[in-house]
Amino acid sequence: MDAAARIAARDEILQVMFWLRGESLAQEVSSAELAKWIGLRAEEIEPLLVEMLGSRLVDRVVVDSGVGEGTLRFRLTASGVQEGQRRFAEEFSGLTQPHHFEHSDPACDCEDVSRFSVSLKKGLSRQFDEMMEAKGYSNRSLAIGNMIRQKLAAHRQEAGEFEAVGTIMVAYDSHDRRIRAAFDDLQEEYMATIVSTVRVQSAPRRGTEVWVVRGKASAIRVLADRLIGAKGVRDGKLSLTAASVSVAD
């Protein structure tokens, strides 16, 4: 573990110990117990705790009776509590600023916000933060909220019939006359569903056609199955979304 990783791990240990203490879950912990909350093994955590012992951020406690007799445990010192509190506040500053729930601005909708905590494995959390940065989210709450809205919309779409918009894309043999006839028949039958079509000659003997569709999801799926299943069609894909799905902001 390099110096930067050691500093980050020590900060995370302080945050977790401060949180466990504040929630009255544990006043003192072992390296094995911390490993349940941090993406490190107990044998990696214990040397860091020893370093923090030298910095007077933690005290050593030895269990001298009971099931855990002889187990080495650690608890925050007064300085450790202060440092843990500071790092915890910095990490979650986006959720703990006074402008959330703690002001008198009648125009703000903060009172409609529900707050909850999420625990993730360190590797998963790191990947989430990388995705969040790549997509330009300013904080985790916005990213998680957007993902939840997408999942809710997908769930409601799967739950039953709904008005939908979408595209059906097919790749086919452009020299096969039967395909053009099949396409014409489907376009005439589903005239009210098909909004527009775009045809592209993507390669010799290979055409690509995109149909923009709107209507009942069940009717669109039947049309897509018939179009993609037509003789001469090599590949096809239906992309569908609800025309109007109410998901709370």
mmCIF file of N, CA and C in Angstrom, residues 54-123:
data_model
loop_
_atom_site.group_PDB
_atom_site.id
_atom_site.type_symbol
_atom_site.label_atom_id
_atom_site.label_comp_id
_atom_site.label_asym_id
_atom_site.label_seq_id
_atom_site.Cartn_x
_atom_site.Cartn_y
_atom_site.Cartn_z
ATOM 1 N N GLY A 54 0.248 5.546 17.527
ATOM 2 C CA GLY A 54 1.396 6.409 17.702
ATOM 3 C C GLY A 54 1.059 7.878 17.523
ATOM 4 N N SER A 55 0.021 8.157 16.725
ATOM 5 C CA SER A 55 -0.413 9.537 16.505
ATOM 6 C C SER A 55 -1.421 9.995 17.555
ATOM 7 N N ARG A 56 -1.689 9.120 18.522
ATOM 8 C CA ARG A 56 -2.633 9.409 19.609
ATOM 9 C C ARG A 56 -4.055 9.674 19.112
ATOM 10 N N LEU A 57 -4.405 9.009 18.017
ATOM 11 C CA LEU A 57 -5.777 9.100 17.517
ATOM 12 C C LEU A 57 -6.642 7.979 18.079
ATOM 13 N N VAL A 58 -6.000 6.887 18.488
ATOM 14 C CA VAL A 58 -6.726 5.767 19.088
ATOM 15 C C VAL A 58 -5.971 5.290 20.326
ATOM 16 N N ASP A 59 -6.711 4.634 21.204
ATOM 17 C CA ASP A 59 -6.136 3.944 22.352
ATOM 18 C C ASP A 59 -6.290 2.453 22.144
ATOM 19 N N ARG A 60 -5.366 1.672 22.734
ATOM 20 C CA ARG A 60 -5.441 0.220 22.659
ATOM 21 C C ARG A 60 -6.213 -0.306 23.861
ATOM 22 N N VAL A 61 -7.129 -1.255 23.607
ATOM 23 C CA VAL A 61 -7.911 -1.879 24.670
ATOM 24 C C VAL A 61 -7.779 -3.384 24.517
ATOM 25 N N VAL A 62 -7.431 -4.075 25.587
ATOM 26 C CA VAL A 62 -7.315 -5.539 25.544
ATOM 27 C C VAL A 62 -8.455 -6.135 26.351
ATOM 28 N N VAL A 63 -9.230 -6.997 25.692
ATOM 29 C CA VAL A 63 -10.338 -7.661 26.373
ATOM 30 C C VAL A 63 -9.764 -8.714 27.307
ATOM 31 N N ASP A 64 -10.071 -8.613 28.599
ATOM 32 C CA ASP A 64 -9.473 -9.532 29.579
ATOM 33 C C ASP A 64 -10.456 -10.542 30.138
ATOM 34 N N SER A 65 -11.654 -10.612 29.537
ATOM 35 C CA SER A 65 -12.622 -11.608 30.000
ATOM 36 C C SER A 65 -13.665 -11.841 28.919
ATOM 37 N N GLY A 66 -14.427 -12.912 29.078
ATOM 38 C CA GLY A 66 -15.503 -13.213 28.146
ATOM 39 C C GLY A 66 -15.031 -13.910 26.889
ATOM 40 N N VAL A 67 -15.941 -13.940 25.886
ATOM 41 C CA VAL A 67 -15.676 -14.662 24.644
ATOM 42 C C VAL A 67 -14.473 -14.084 23.904
ATOM 43 N N GLY A 68 -14.337 -12.758 23.936
ATOM 44 C CA GLY A 68 -13.256 -12.117 23.190
ATOM 45 C C GLY A 68 -11.994 -11.907 23.999
ATOM 46 N N GLU A 69 -11.799 -12.688 25.043
ATOM 47 C CA GLU A 69 -10.639 -12.490 25.913
ATOM 48 C C GLU A 69 -9.332 -12.541 25.119
ATOM 49 N N GLY A 70 -8.487 -11.548 25.344
ATOM 50 C CA GLY A 70 -7.201 -11.487 24.660
ATOM 51 C C GLY A 70 -7.247 -10.769 23.329
ATOM 52 N N THR A 71 -8.445 -10.415 22.843
ATOM 53 C CA THR A 71 -8.571 -9.733 21.562
ATOM 54 C C THR A 71 -8.098 -8.279 21.683
ATOM 55 N N LEU A 72 -7.326 -7.846 20.714
ATOM 56 C CA LEU A 72 -6.848 -6.464 20.697
ATOM 57 C C LEU A 72 -7.890 -5.585 20.015
ATOM 58 N N ARG A 73 -8.316 -4.544 20.736
ATOM 59 C CA ARG A 73 -9.334 -3.646 20.221
ATOM 60 C C ARG A 73 -8.839 -2.209 20.344
ATOM 61 N N PHE A 74 -9.499 -1.314 19.614
ATOM 62 C CA PHE A 74 -9.090 0.082 19.600
ATOM 63 C C PHE A 74 -10.302 0.991 19.763
ATOM 64 N N ARG A 75 -10.091 2.146 20.407
ATOM 65 C CA ARG A 75 -11.157 3.134 20.524
ATOM 66 C C ARG A 75 -10.558 4.510 20.257
ATOM 67 N N LEU A 76 -11.388 5.434 19.810
ATOM 68 C CA LEU A 76 -10.919 6.775 19.496
ATOM 69 C C LEU A 76 -10.552 7.537 20.761
ATOM 70 N N THR A 77 -9.465 8.280 20.697
ATOM 71 C CA THR A 77 -9.143 9.230 21.756
ATOM 72 C C THR A 77 -9.956 10.498 21.502
ATOM 73 N N ALA A 78 -9.819 11.485 22.391
ATOM 74 C CA ALA A 78 -10.508 12.760 22.183
ATOM 75 C C ALA A 78 -10.053 13.387 20.866
ATOM 76 N N SER A 79 -8.757 13.299 20.578
ATOM 77 C CA SER A 79 -8.245 13.824 19.306
ATOM 78 C C SER A 79 -8.783 13.016 18.131
ATOM 79 N N GLY A 80 -8.892 11.703 18.316
ATOM 80 C CA GLY A 80 -9.427 10.842 17.271
ATOM 81 C C GLY A 80 -10.875 11.159 16.958
ATOM 82 N N VAL A 81 -11.648 11.456 17.997
ATOM 83 C CA VAL A 81 -13.052 11.832 17.802
ATOM 84 C C VAL A 81 -13.138 13.104 16.972
ATOM 85 N N GLN A 82 -12.311 14.094 17.301
ATOM 86 C CA GLN A 82 -12.316 15.355 16.559
ATOM 87 C C GLN A 82 -11.932 15.150 15.096
ATOM 88 N N GLU A 83 -10.875 14.353 14.879
ATOM 89 C CA GLU A 83 -10.430 14.102 13.512
ATOM 90 C C GLU A 83 -11.459 13.284 12.738
ATOM 91 N N GLY A 84 -12.043 12.283 13.401
ATOM 92 C CA GLY A 84 -13.067 11.481 12.748
ATOM 93 C C GLY A 84 -14.282 12.313 12.372
ATOM 94 N N GLN A 85 -14.681 13.196 13.280
ATOM 95 C CA GLN A 85 -15.822 14.070 13.018
ATOM 96 C C GLN A 85 -15.535 14.992 11.830
ATOM 97 N N ARG A 86 -14.313 15.548 11.789
ATOM 98 C CA ARG A 86 -13.959 16.453 10.699
ATOM 99 C C ARG A 86 -13.971 15.733 9.355
ATOM 100 N N ARG A 87 -13.369 14.546 9.317
ATOM 101 C CA ARG A 87 -13.322 13.807 8.056
ATOM 102 C C ARG A 87 -14.708 13.330 7.637
ATOM 103 N N PHE A 88 -15.523 12.922 8.598
ATOM 104 C CA PHE A 88 -16.884 12.486 8.303
ATOM 105 C C PHE A 88 -17.680 13.661 7.732
ATOM 106 N N ALA A 89 -17.528 14.844 8.326
ATOM 107 C CA ALA A 89 -18.247 16.025 7.855
ATOM 108 C C ALA A 89 -17.817 16.407 6.448
ATOM 109 N N GLU A 90 -16.509 16.300 6.153
ATOM 110 C CA GLU A 90 -16.019 16.621 4.819
ATOM 111 C C GLU A 90 -16.551 15.641 3.787
ATOM 112 N N GLU A 91 -16.566 14.357 4.134
ATOM 113 C CA GLU A 91 -17.021 13.325 3.193
ATOM 114 C C GLU A 91 -18.477 13.511 2.830
ATOM 115 N N PHE A 92 -19.298 13.896 3.807
ATOM 116 C CA PHE A 92 -20.736 13.987 3.574
ATOM 117 C C PHE A 92 -21.228 15.438 3.616
ATOM 118 N N SER A 93 -20.333 16.351 3.266
ATOM 119 C CA SER A 93 -20.697 17.773 3.324
ATOM 120 C C SER A 93 -21.879 18.101 2.420
ATOM 121 N N GLY A 94 -21.996 17.379 1.284
ATOM 122 C CA GLY A 94 -23.106 17.648 0.375
ATOM 123 C C GLY A 94 -24.453 17.322 0.966
ATOM 124 N N LEU A 95 -24.472 16.454 1.993
ATOM 125 C CA LEU A 95 -25.746 16.078 2.614
ATOM 126 C C LEU A 95 -25.972 16.774 3.948
ATOM 127 N N THR A 96 -24.954 17.434 4.456
ATOM 128 C CA THR A 96 -25.077 17.996 5.804
ATOM 129 C C THR A 96 -24.961 19.505 5.840
ATOM 130 N N GLN A 97 -24.907 20.168 4.675
ATOM 131 C CA GLN A 97 -24.870 21.617 4.665
ATOM 132 C C GLN A 97 -26.147 22.171 5.284
ATOM 133 N N PRO A 98 -26.087 23.332 5.938
ATOM 134 C CA PRO A 98 -27.268 23.914 6.571
ATOM 135 C C PRO A 98 -28.429 24.143 5.625
ATOM 136 N N HIS A 99 -28.134 24.286 4.301
ATOM 137 C CA HIS A 99 -29.241 24.559 3.393
ATOM 138 C C HIS A 99 -30.151 23.353 3.198
ATOM 139 N N HIS A 100 -29.778 22.184 3.704
ATOM 140 C CA HIS A 100 -30.660 21.027 3.654
ATOM 141 C C HIS A 100 -31.449 20.942 4.956
ATOM 142 N N PHE A 101 -32.740 21.216 4.884
ATOM 143 C CA PHE A 101 -33.677 21.037 5.995
ATOM 144 C C PHE A 101 -33.481 22.042 7.135
ATOM 145 N N GLU A 102 -32.482 22.907 7.087
ATOM 146 C CA GLU A 102 -32.143 23.717 8.242
ATOM 147 C C GLU A 102 -32.220 25.217 7.947
ATOM 148 N N HIS A 103 -33.129 25.609 7.078
ATOM 149 C CA HIS A 103 -33.297 27.015 6.756
ATOM 150 C C HIS A 103 -34.788 27.329 6.750
ATOM 151 N N SER A 104 -35.103 28.594 6.514
ATOM 152 C CA SER A 104 -36.502 29.015 6.551
ATOM 153 C C SER A 104 -36.982 29.517 5.194
ATOM 154 N N ASP A 105 -36.304 29.112 4.117
ATOM 155 C CA ASP A 105 -36.683 29.555 2.781
ATOM 156 C C ASP A 105 -37.937 28.818 2.335
ATOM 157 N N PRO A 106 -39.092 29.499 2.207
ATOM 158 C CA PRO A 106 -40.338 28.815 1.847
ATOM 159 C C PRO A 106 -40.355 28.326 0.402
ATOM 160 N N ALA A 107 -39.443 28.834 -0.430
ATOM 161 C CA ALA A 107 -39.432 28.439 -1.842
ATOM 162 C C ALA A 107 -38.661 27.146 -2.073
ATOM 163 N N CYS A 108 -37.943 26.681 -1.066
ATOM 164 C CA CYS A 108 -37.132 25.475 -1.239
ATOM 165 C C CYS A 108 -37.967 24.225 -0.975
ATOM 166 N N ASP A 109 -37.693 23.160 -1.723
ATOM 167 C CA ASP A 109 -38.458 21.911 -1.572
ATOM 168 C C ASP A 109 -37.698 20.866 -0.767
ATOM 169 N N CYS A 110 -36.755 21.307 0.082
ATOM 170 C CA CYS A 110 -35.944 20.359 0.855
ATOM 171 C C CYS A 110 -36.793 19.446 1.728
ATOM 172 N N GLU A 111 -37.941 19.957 2.198
ATOM 173 C CA GLU A 111 -38.764 19.146 3.095
ATOM 174 C C GLU A 111 -39.307 17.903 2.403
ATOM 175 N N ASP A 112 -39.267 17.880 1.059
ATOM 176 C CA ASP A 112 -39.755 16.721 0.314
ATOM 177 C C ASP A 112 -38.661 15.681 0.097
ATOM 178 N N VAL A 113 -37.490 15.925 0.655
ATOM 179 C CA VAL A 113 -36.348 15.028 0.448
ATOM 180 C C VAL A 113 -36.274 14.007 1.567
ATOM 181 N N SER A 114 -36.084 12.737 1.181
ATOM 182 C CA SER A 114 -35.895 11.661 2.163
ATOM 183 C C SER A 114 -34.425 11.275 2.161
ATOM 184 N N ARG A 115 -33.819 11.181 3.340
ATOM 185 C CA ARG A 115 -32.403 10.865 3.452
ATOM 186 C C ARG A 115 -32.214 9.455 4.005
ATOM 187 N N PHE A 116 -31.259 8.725 3.425
ATOM 188 C CA PHE A 116 -30.935 7.383 3.910
ATOM 189 C C PHE A 116 -29.470 7.116 3.625
ATOM 190 N N SER A 117 -28.900 6.177 4.344
ATOM 191 C CA SER A 117 -27.485 5.846 4.155
ATOM 192 C C SER A 117 -27.350 4.575 3.328
ATOM 193 N N VAL A 118 -26.262 4.485 2.591
ATOM 194 C CA VAL A 118 -25.978 3.329 1.744
ATOM 195 C C VAL A 118 -24.571 2.835 2.050
ATOM 196 N N SER A 119 -24.420 1.544 2.294
ATOM 197 C CA SER A 119 -23.101 0.950 2.540
ATOM 198 C C SER A 119 -22.705 0.118 1.335
ATOM 199 N N LEU A 120 -21.515 0.387 0.772
ATOM 200 C CA LEU A 120 -21.021 -0.325 -0.391
ATOM 201 C C LEU A 120 -19.616 -0.851 -0.128
ATOM 202 N N LYS A 121 -19.266 -1.933 -0.796
ATOM 203 C CA LYS A 121 -17.892 -2.401 -0.767
ATOM 204 C C LYS A 121 -17.001 -1.321 -1.376
ATOM 205 N N LYS A 122 -15.778 -1.217 -0.902
ATOM 206 C CA LYS A 122 -14.893 -0.130 -1.324
ATOM 207 C C LYS A 122 -14.692 -0.126 -2.833
ATOM 208 N N GLY A 123 -14.504 -1.309 -3.425
ATOM 209 C CA GLY A 123 -14.289 -1.380 -4.870
ATOM 210 C C GLY A 123 -15.490 -0.897 -5.652
#
